[in-house]
Amino acid sequence: MKTKNISRACLRAALVAITGLTAAFAGQAAHAEFPERPVRLIVPFAPGGGTDMISRLLAEGMARELKKPVIVENKPGAGTAIGSDDVARARPDGYTLLMATFAHVVNPYLHPKLPYDTDKAFAAISMIGHSPSVLVVKPDSPIKSVNDLIEAAKQKPGTLTYASQGVGTSAHLAGELLESLAKIDMSHVPYRGAGPALNDLLGGHVDMMFGTAAAVGPSLEAGTLRALGVTTAERSPALPDIPTIAESGVADYVLDSWYGLYAPAGTPPEVIATLNAAAHKAANTETFRKKVQGEGLEISTGTPEALDDYIKGEQARWKKVISSSKITLD
C-alpha cells in the first residue's frame, strides 16, 4: 500500500513537471514566432515631412530584419496626440508601434487633458537618432552672431521677432529657451507650418527662426539665409562650421529634435528585445545613414533603458521652461 502511494505521488509530481515544461516551451515558442503578421508603425504627422521620411526608411530596414512587412500609417493631429493615443490603446503585443518625437516630452505640459498618461502608456524600444535645429536670419541682417542677437534684444526688449510652425512646437520652445537662459525678451510669431514661417523670414517679415536642417539647408546652400547657431549640445556633423548656441555664450542651451520608437505599455520584454535589435540593425546600415543625411540626423540607437533615462531628463527640463513661460494649448 505504501509502495502504491509513493508511486502515485511520483506520478503526480512527474505530470506537474511535464505540464510546467510544456507551458514553458509553449511560451518560448510563442515569443520565438514574433512577428507572425505585419507590424504597424504609427507616425503622428502628415506624410511628406522629416519624421515621415525617417520612419519609412526605418520601416523598410526593420521589415528586412523581422521578415514581415512594417507598414507606416500617418495619423496627424492634436500635436501628435491622435497618433500617440492610437498606440496607447493598442494591444501590447508588439504589432503597433509609435515613432515619437520632441512633442512626446512636451505634450503633457502643453495639453493637461491628454487622453493617455505619457509615463504609463508606452514602453520604450530604442532611440533612433538626434538632429539639430538651426537659428537662421537673412544674409543682410545686422545680427551676425548669437551675441549680436542677445545685445539687440537687451537694447530693445520685445522688438526682435522669431517665427515658428506653431505654438508649442520645437521651434517655438527653442526661442523660449533662448529667452529664458539669455534673459532676453523677444516676440514669437506662430505660423501654420514651417513653410509659411520660412517664406515670411525670406520675405523680411520676421527677424529669425529656428528651422530643421532639412527645412533651412537649401536656403543656407543658396545663400538666402545665414546660420547663427545650432541647437544641439555638439556641432552637427551635417553643419560642422556652424557653432552651437551654447558655445556662442548661452550656457546649457540644448534642444534636440529626436526620434524614438515605442510600443504600448505591457508589451512582453522578449518582443521589445526583438524590436530593439531590428531597429538597431535597420538604423545603422549605410543605406539608412546616407538617406537621412539631409535631415542632419545623427544615429544613436541604444537600449530601452537609455531612451527612458533620456526622456526623464528632457521632461524635467521642458516642464520648467513651459511653466515659467506660461505656455498652454488648452
CSV table of C-alpha atoms in Angstrom, one decimal:
chain,number,residue,atom,x,y,z
A,1,MET,CA,0.0,0.0,0.0
A,2,LYS,CA,2.8,2.4,0.9
A,3,THR,CA,4.5,1.5,-2.3
A,4,LYS,CA,1.4,2.4,-4.3
A,5,ASN,CA,1.1,5.7,-2.5
A,6,ILE,CA,4.7,6.5,-3.3
A,7,SER,CA,4.2,5.6,-7.0
A,8,ARG,CA,1.1,7.7,-7.3
A,9,ALA,CA,2.9,10.7,-5.6
A,10,CYS,CA,5.8,10.3,-8.0
A,11,LEU,CA,3.4,10.1,-11.0
A,12,ARG,CA,1.6,13.3,-9.9
A,13,ALA,CA,5.0,15.1,-9.5
A,14,ALA,CA,6.1,13.9,-12.9
A,15,LEU,CA,2.9,15.1,-14.5
A,16,VAL,CA,3.2,18.6,-12.9
A,17,ALA,CA,6.8,18.8,-14.1
A,18,ILE,CA,5.8,17.8,-17.6
A,19,THR,CA,2.9,20.3,-17.6
A,20,GLY,CA,5.2,23.1,-16.5
A,21,LEU,CA,7.8,22.3,-19.1
A,22,THR,CA,5.2,22.1,-21.8
A,23,ALA,CA,3.8,25.5,-20.8
A,24,ALA,CA,7.3,27.0,-20.7
A,25,PHE,CA,8.2,25.6,-24.1
A,26,ALA,CA,4.9,26.8,-25.5
A,27,GLY,CA,5.6,30.3,-24.1
A,28,GLN,CA,9.0,30.3,-25.6
A,29,ALA,CA,7.7,29.1,-29.0
A,30,ALA,CA,5.0,31.9,-28.9
A,31,HIS,CA,7.7,34.6,-28.4
A,32,ALA,CA,10.0,33.0,-30.9
A,33,GLU,CA,7.3,33.3,-33.5
A,34,PHE,CA,7.0,37.1,-33.2
A,35,PRO,CA,6.2,38.6,-35.6
A,36,GLU,CA,3.6,36.4,-37.3
A,37,ARG,CA,2.0,39.2,-39.2
A,38,PRO,CA,2.7,42.8,-40.4
A,39,VAL,CA,3.7,45.4,-37.8
A,40,ARG,CA,2.1,48.9,-37.9
A,41,LEU,CA,4.3,51.9,-37.3
A,42,ILE,CA,2.2,55.0,-36.4
A,43,VAL,CA,3.7,58.3,-37.5
A,44,PRO,CA,1.7,61.1,-35.7
A,45,PHE,CA,2.4,63.6,-38.6
A,46,ALA,CA,1.2,64.1,-42.1
A,47,PRO,CA,3.0,62.3,-45.0
A,48,GLY,CA,6.0,64.1,-46.6
A,49,GLY,CA,7.8,65.6,-43.6
A,50,GLY,CA,11.1,64.6,-42.0
A,51,THR,CA,9.6,62.3,-39.4
A,52,ASP,CA,7.6,60.5,-42.1
A,53,MET,CA,10.7,60.1,-44.3
A,54,ILE,CA,12.8,58.7,-41.4
A,55,SER,CA,10.0,56.4,-40.3
A,56,ARG,CA,9.5,54.9,-43.7
A,57,LEU,CA,13.2,54.3,-44.2
A,58,LEU,CA,13.4,52.7,-40.7
A,59,ALA,CA,10.3,50.6,-41.5
A,60,GLU,CA,12.0,49.2,-44.7
A,61,GLY,CA,15.0,48.1,-42.7
A,62,MET,CA,13.1,46.6,-39.8
A,63,ALA,CA,10.9,44.7,-42.3
A,64,ARG,CA,14.1,43.0,-43.7
A,65,GLU,CA,15.2,42.1,-40.2
A,66,LEU,CA,11.8,40.9,-38.9
A,67,LYS,CA,10.9,39.2,-42.3
A,68,LYS,CA,7.5,40.7,-42.1
A,69,PRO,CA,6.1,44.0,-43.5
A,70,VAL,CA,6.3,47.1,-41.3
A,71,ILE,CA,3.6,49.3,-42.5
A,72,VAL,CA,3.7,53.1,-41.8
A,73,GLU,CA,0.4,54.7,-41.0
A,74,ASN,CA,0.2,58.5,-40.8
A,75,LYS,CA,-2.2,59.8,-38.0
A,76,PRO,CA,-1.6,63.5,-37.6
A,77,GLY,CA,-3.4,65.9,-35.4
A,78,ALA,CA,-3.6,67.5,-31.9
A,79,GLY,CA,0.2,68.0,-31.8
A,80,THR,CA,0.8,64.2,-32.3
A,81,ALA,CA,-1.7,63.2,-29.6
A,82,ILE,CA,-4.1,61.5,-32.0
A,83,GLY,CA,-1.5,59.1,-33.3
A,84,SER,CA,0.0,58.6,-29.9
A,85,ASP,CA,-3.4,57.7,-28.4
A,86,ASP,CA,-3.9,55.1,-31.1
A,87,VAL,CA,-0.7,53.3,-29.9
A,88,ALA,CA,-1.6,53.8,-26.2
A,89,ARG,CA,-4.9,52.0,-26.8
A,90,ALA,CA,-3.4,49.2,-28.9
A,91,ARG,CA,-2.9,45.6,-27.7
A,92,PRO,CA,0.5,45.3,-26.1
A,93,ASP,CA,1.7,42.6,-28.5
A,94,GLY,CA,4.4,44.4,-30.5
A,95,TYR,CA,2.3,44.8,-33.6
A,96,THR,CA,1.6,48.6,-33.1
A,97,LEU,CA,4.5,51.0,-32.7
A,98,LEU,CA,4.9,54.7,-32.4
A,99,MET,CA,7.6,57.0,-33.8
A,100,ALA,CA,7.8,59.6,-31.0
A,101,THR,CA,9.5,63.0,-31.3
A,102,PHE,CA,10.1,66.1,-29.2
A,103,ALA,CA,6.3,66.5,-28.8
A,104,HIS,CA,6.2,63.3,-26.8
A,105,VAL,CA,8.1,65.1,-24.0
A,106,VAL,CA,6.3,68.4,-24.0
A,107,ASN,CA,2.7,67.5,-24.7
A,108,PRO,CA,1.8,66.6,-21.1
A,109,TYR,CA,2.8,70.1,-20.1
A,110,LEU,CA,1.1,71.8,-23.1
A,111,HIS,CA,-2.1,69.6,-23.1
A,112,PRO,CA,-3.1,68.9,-19.5
A,113,LYS,CA,-6.1,66.8,-20.7
A,114,LEU,CA,-4.3,64.3,-22.9
A,115,PRO,CA,-6.3,61.1,-23.3
A,116,TYR,CA,-3.3,59.0,-22.1
A,117,ASP,CA,-0.6,59.2,-19.4
A,118,THR,CA,2.7,59.5,-21.3
A,119,ASP,CA,4.6,58.0,-18.4
A,120,LYS,CA,2.4,54.9,-18.1
A,121,ALA,CA,1.0,54.3,-21.6
A,122,PHE,CA,4.2,53.4,-23.5
A,123,ALA,CA,7.1,51.0,-23.4
A,124,ALA,CA,10.4,52.3,-24.8
A,125,ILE,CA,12.1,50.3,-27.6
A,126,SER,CA,15.0,52.4,-28.8
A,127,MET,CA,16.2,55.9,-29.6
A,128,ILE,CA,16.8,56.2,-33.3
A,129,GLY,CA,18.7,59.5,-33.5
A,130,HIS,CA,19.0,63.2,-32.9
A,131,SER,CA,19.1,66.2,-35.3
A,132,PRO,CA,19.7,69.9,-34.8
A,133,SER,CA,17.5,72.9,-35.4
A,134,VAL,CA,19.3,75.9,-36.8
A,135,LEU,CA,18.9,79.5,-35.8
A,136,VAL,CA,18.8,81.5,-39.1
A,137,VAL,CA,18.5,85.1,-40.3
A,138,LYS,CA,18.5,86.8,-43.7
A,139,PRO,CA,22.0,87.4,-45.1
A,140,ASP,CA,21.6,91.2,-44.9
A,141,SER,CA,20.5,91.0,-41.2
A,142,PRO,CA,22.6,93.2,-38.9
A,143,ILE,CA,22.7,90.3,-36.5
A,144,LYS,CA,25.9,88.4,-37.2
A,145,SER,CA,26.0,86.1,-34.2
A,146,VAL,CA,24.1,84.9,-31.2
A,147,ASN,CA,25.9,87.5,-29.1
A,148,ASP,CA,24.6,90.2,-31.5
A,149,LEU,CA,21.1,88.9,-31.1
A,150,ILE,CA,21.3,89.0,-27.3
A,151,GLU,CA,22.7,92.5,-27.3
A,152,ALA,CA,20.0,93.7,-29.7
A,153,ALA,CA,17.2,92.1,-27.7
A,154,LYS,CA,18.5,93.7,-24.5
A,155,GLN,CA,18.6,97.1,-26.1
A,156,LYS,CA,15.1,96.9,-27.4
A,157,PRO,CA,13.1,94.2,-25.4
A,158,GLY,CA,10.2,92.6,-27.3
A,159,THR,CA,11.1,94.1,-30.7
A,160,LEU,CA,13.0,91.2,-32.3
A,161,THR,CA,10.7,88.6,-33.8
A,162,TYR,CA,11.1,84.9,-34.4
A,163,ALA,CA,8.9,82.6,-36.5
A,164,SER,CA,7.8,79.1,-35.7
A,165,GLN,CA,5.5,76.5,-37.3
A,166,GLY,CA,3.1,76.9,-34.4
A,167,VAL,CA,2.6,77.4,-30.6
A,168,GLY,CA,4.3,74.6,-28.6
A,169,THR,CA,6.4,73.3,-31.4
A,170,SER,CA,10.1,72.7,-31.1
A,171,ALA,CA,10.9,76.0,-32.9
A,172,HIS,CA,8.7,77.9,-30.5
A,173,LEU,CA,10.2,76.3,-27.5
A,174,ALA,CA,13.7,76.8,-28.9
A,175,GLY,CA,13.0,80.6,-28.8
A,176,GLU,CA,11.5,80.4,-25.3
A,177,LEU,CA,14.6,78.5,-24.0
A,178,LEU,CA,16.9,81.2,-25.5
A,179,GLU,CA,14.9,83.9,-23.8
A,180,SER,CA,15.0,82.1,-20.5
A,181,LEU,CA,18.7,81.3,-20.5
A,182,ALA,CA,19.9,84.6,-22.0
A,183,LYS,CA,17.4,86.6,-20.0
A,184,ILE,CA,16.0,88.5,-23.0
A,185,ASP,CA,12.6,89.3,-24.4
A,186,MET,CA,11.6,88.5,-28.0
A,187,SER,CA,8.3,88.3,-29.8
A,188,HIS,CA,7.1,84.9,-31.0
A,189,VAL,CA,5.2,84.8,-34.4
A,190,PRO,CA,3.5,81.4,-34.9
A,191,TYR,CA,2.5,80.1,-38.4
A,192,ARG,CA,0.6,77.1,-39.6
A,193,GLY,CA,3.6,75.1,-40.7
A,194,ALA,CA,7.3,75.6,-41.3
A,195,GLY,CA,6.8,76.5,-44.9
A,196,PRO,CA,4.8,79.7,-44.3
A,197,ALA,CA,7.2,80.7,-41.5
A,198,LEU,CA,10.2,80.3,-43.7
A,199,ASN,CA,8.6,82.3,-46.5
A,200,ASP,CA,7.9,85.2,-44.2
A,201,LEU,CA,11.5,85.1,-42.9
A,202,LEU,CA,12.8,85.1,-46.5
A,203,GLY,CA,10.4,88.0,-47.2
A,204,GLY,CA,11.8,90.0,-44.4
A,205,HIS,CA,8.6,90.0,-42.3
A,206,VAL,CA,10.3,88.4,-39.2
A,207,ASP,CA,13.8,88.7,-37.9
A,208,MET,CA,14.8,85.0,-37.4
A,209,MET,CA,13.6,81.4,-37.0
A,210,PHE,CA,14.6,78.1,-35.7
A,211,GLY,CA,14.3,75.6,-38.5
A,212,THR,CA,15.3,71.9,-39.0
A,213,ALA,CA,18.4,71.2,-41.0
A,214,ALA,CA,16.2,69.8,-43.8
A,215,ALA,CA,13.9,72.9,-43.9
A,216,VAL,CA,16.7,75.5,-44.0
A,217,GLY,CA,19.5,73.6,-45.6
A,218,PRO,CA,18.7,74.5,-49.2
A,219,SER,CA,18.4,78.2,-48.3
A,220,LEU,CA,21.7,78.1,-46.5
A,221,GLU,CA,23.4,76.5,-49.5
A,222,ALA,CA,21.8,79.1,-51.8
A,223,GLY,CA,22.9,81.9,-49.6
A,224,THR,CA,19.4,83.2,-49.0
A,225,LEU,CA,19.7,82.5,-45.3
A,226,ARG,CA,22.6,82.7,-42.8
A,227,ALA,CA,23.0,80.5,-39.8
A,228,LEU,CA,23.9,81.8,-36.3
A,229,GLY,CA,24.0,78.6,-34.4
A,230,VAL,CA,22.7,75.0,-34.0
A,231,THR,CA,20.6,73.9,-31.0
A,232,THR,CA,22.4,70.6,-30.2
A,233,ALA,CA,25.0,70.2,-27.5
A,234,GLU,CA,27.7,69.4,-30.0
A,235,ARG,CA,28.3,70.7,-33.5
A,236,SER,CA,26.3,68.9,-36.1
A,237,PRO,CA,28.3,66.6,-38.5
A,238,ALA,CA,26.0,67.8,-41.2
A,239,LEU,CA,26.8,71.5,-40.4
A,240,PRO,CA,30.3,71.4,-38.9
A,241,ASP,CA,31.1,75.1,-39.5
A,242,ILE,CA,28.1,76.4,-37.6
A,243,PRO,CA,28.8,76.9,-33.8
A,244,THR,CA,26.4,75.6,-31.2
A,245,ILE,CA,24.3,78.2,-29.4
A,246,ALA,CA,25.9,77.0,-26.1
A,247,GLU,CA,29.4,77.7,-27.3
A,248,SER,CA,28.3,81.1,-28.6
A,249,GLY,CA,27.8,82.1,-24.9
A,250,VAL,CA,24.4,80.7,-23.8
A,251,ALA,CA,25.5,78.1,-21.3
A,252,ASP,CA,23.3,74.9,-21.1
A,253,TYR,CA,21.4,75.7,-24.2
A,254,VAL,CA,20.4,72.4,-25.8
A,255,LEU,CA,17.3,71.4,-27.9
A,256,ASP,CA,17.4,68.1,-29.7
A,257,SER,CA,15.0,67.1,-32.4
A,258,TRP,CA,14.9,63.4,-31.7
A,259,TYR,CA,13.2,60.2,-32.9
A,260,GLY,CA,12.4,57.3,-30.5
A,261,LEU,CA,10.5,54.1,-31.1
A,262,TYR,CA,7.8,53.0,-28.6
A,263,ALA,CA,5.2,50.2,-28.1
A,264,PRO,CA,2.2,50.1,-25.8
A,265,ALA,CA,3.0,49.6,-22.1
A,266,GLY,CA,2.8,45.9,-21.2
A,267,THR,CA,4.5,44.6,-24.4
A,268,PRO,CA,6.5,41.5,-23.4
A,269,PRO,CA,10.2,42.0,-22.8
A,270,GLU,CA,11.1,39.4,-25.4
A,271,VAL,CA,9.1,41.2,-28.1
A,272,ILE,CA,10.7,44.6,-27.1
A,273,ALA,CA,14.1,42.9,-27.4
A,274,THR,CA,13.3,41.6,-30.9
A,275,LEU,CA,12.1,45.1,-32.0
A,276,ASN,CA,15.1,46.8,-30.4
A,277,ALA,CA,17.5,44.5,-32.3
A,278,ALA,CA,15.6,45.1,-35.6
A,279,ALA,CA,15.6,48.9,-35.1
A,280,HIS,CA,19.3,48.9,-34.2
A,281,LYS,CA,20.3,47.0,-37.3
A,282,ALA,CA,18.0,49.0,-39.6
A,283,ALA,CA,19.2,52.4,-38.4
A,284,ASN,CA,22.9,51.5,-38.6
A,285,THR,CA,23.0,50.5,-42.2
A,286,GLU,CA,25.0,52.6,-44.7
A,287,THR,CA,21.8,53.0,-46.8
A,288,PHE,CA,19.8,54.5,-43.9
A,289,ARG,CA,22.7,56.8,-42.9
A,290,LYS,CA,23.1,58.2,-46.4
A,291,LYS,CA,19.4,58.8,-46.9
A,292,VAL,CA,18.9,60.7,-43.6
A,293,GLN,CA,21.9,63.0,-44.0
A,294,GLY,CA,19.7,65.7,-45.4
A,295,GLU,CA,17.9,65.8,-42.0
A,296,GLY,CA,21.1,66.2,-40.2
A,297,LEU,CA,20.2,63.0,-38.3
A,298,GLU,CA,22.9,61.5,-36.1
A,299,ILE,CA,22.2,57.9,-35.4
A,300,SER,CA,22.2,57.0,-31.7
A,301,THR,CA,20.3,53.7,-31.1
A,302,GLY,CA,20.5,52.1,-27.7
A,303,THR,CA,18.7,50.2,-25.0
A,304,PRO,CA,15.1,50.8,-23.9
A,305,GLU,CA,16.5,51.9,-20.6
A,306,ALA,CA,18.7,54.5,-22.3
A,307,LEU,CA,15.7,56.0,-24.0
A,308,ASP,CA,13.7,56.1,-20.7
A,309,ASP,CA,16.6,57.9,-19.0
A,310,TYR,CA,16.9,60.5,-21.8
A,311,ILE,CA,13.2,61.2,-21.7
A,312,LYS,CA,13.2,61.7,-17.9
A,313,GLY,CA,15.9,64.4,-18.2
A,314,GLU,CA,14.0,66.1,-21.0
A,315,GLN,CA,10.8,66.1,-19.1
A,316,ALA,CA,12.3,67.8,-16.1
A,317,ARG,CA,13.9,70.5,-18.3
A,318,TRP,CA,11.0,71.3,-20.5
A,319,LYS,CA,8.4,71.2,-17.7
A,320,LYS,CA,10.4,74.1,-16.1
A,321,VAL,CA,10.6,76.1,-19.4
A,322,ILE,CA,6.9,75.7,-20.3
A,323,SER,CA,5.8,76.5,-16.8
A,324,SER,CA,7.9,79.6,-16.5
A,325,SER,CA,6.8,80.8,-20.0
A,326,LYS,CA,3.1,80.1,-19.1
A,327,ILE,CA,2.5,78.3,-22.4
A,328,THR,CA,-0.6,76.2,-22.8
A,329,LEU,CA,-2.7,74.9,-25.7
A,330,ASP,CA,-5.9,74.1,-23.8
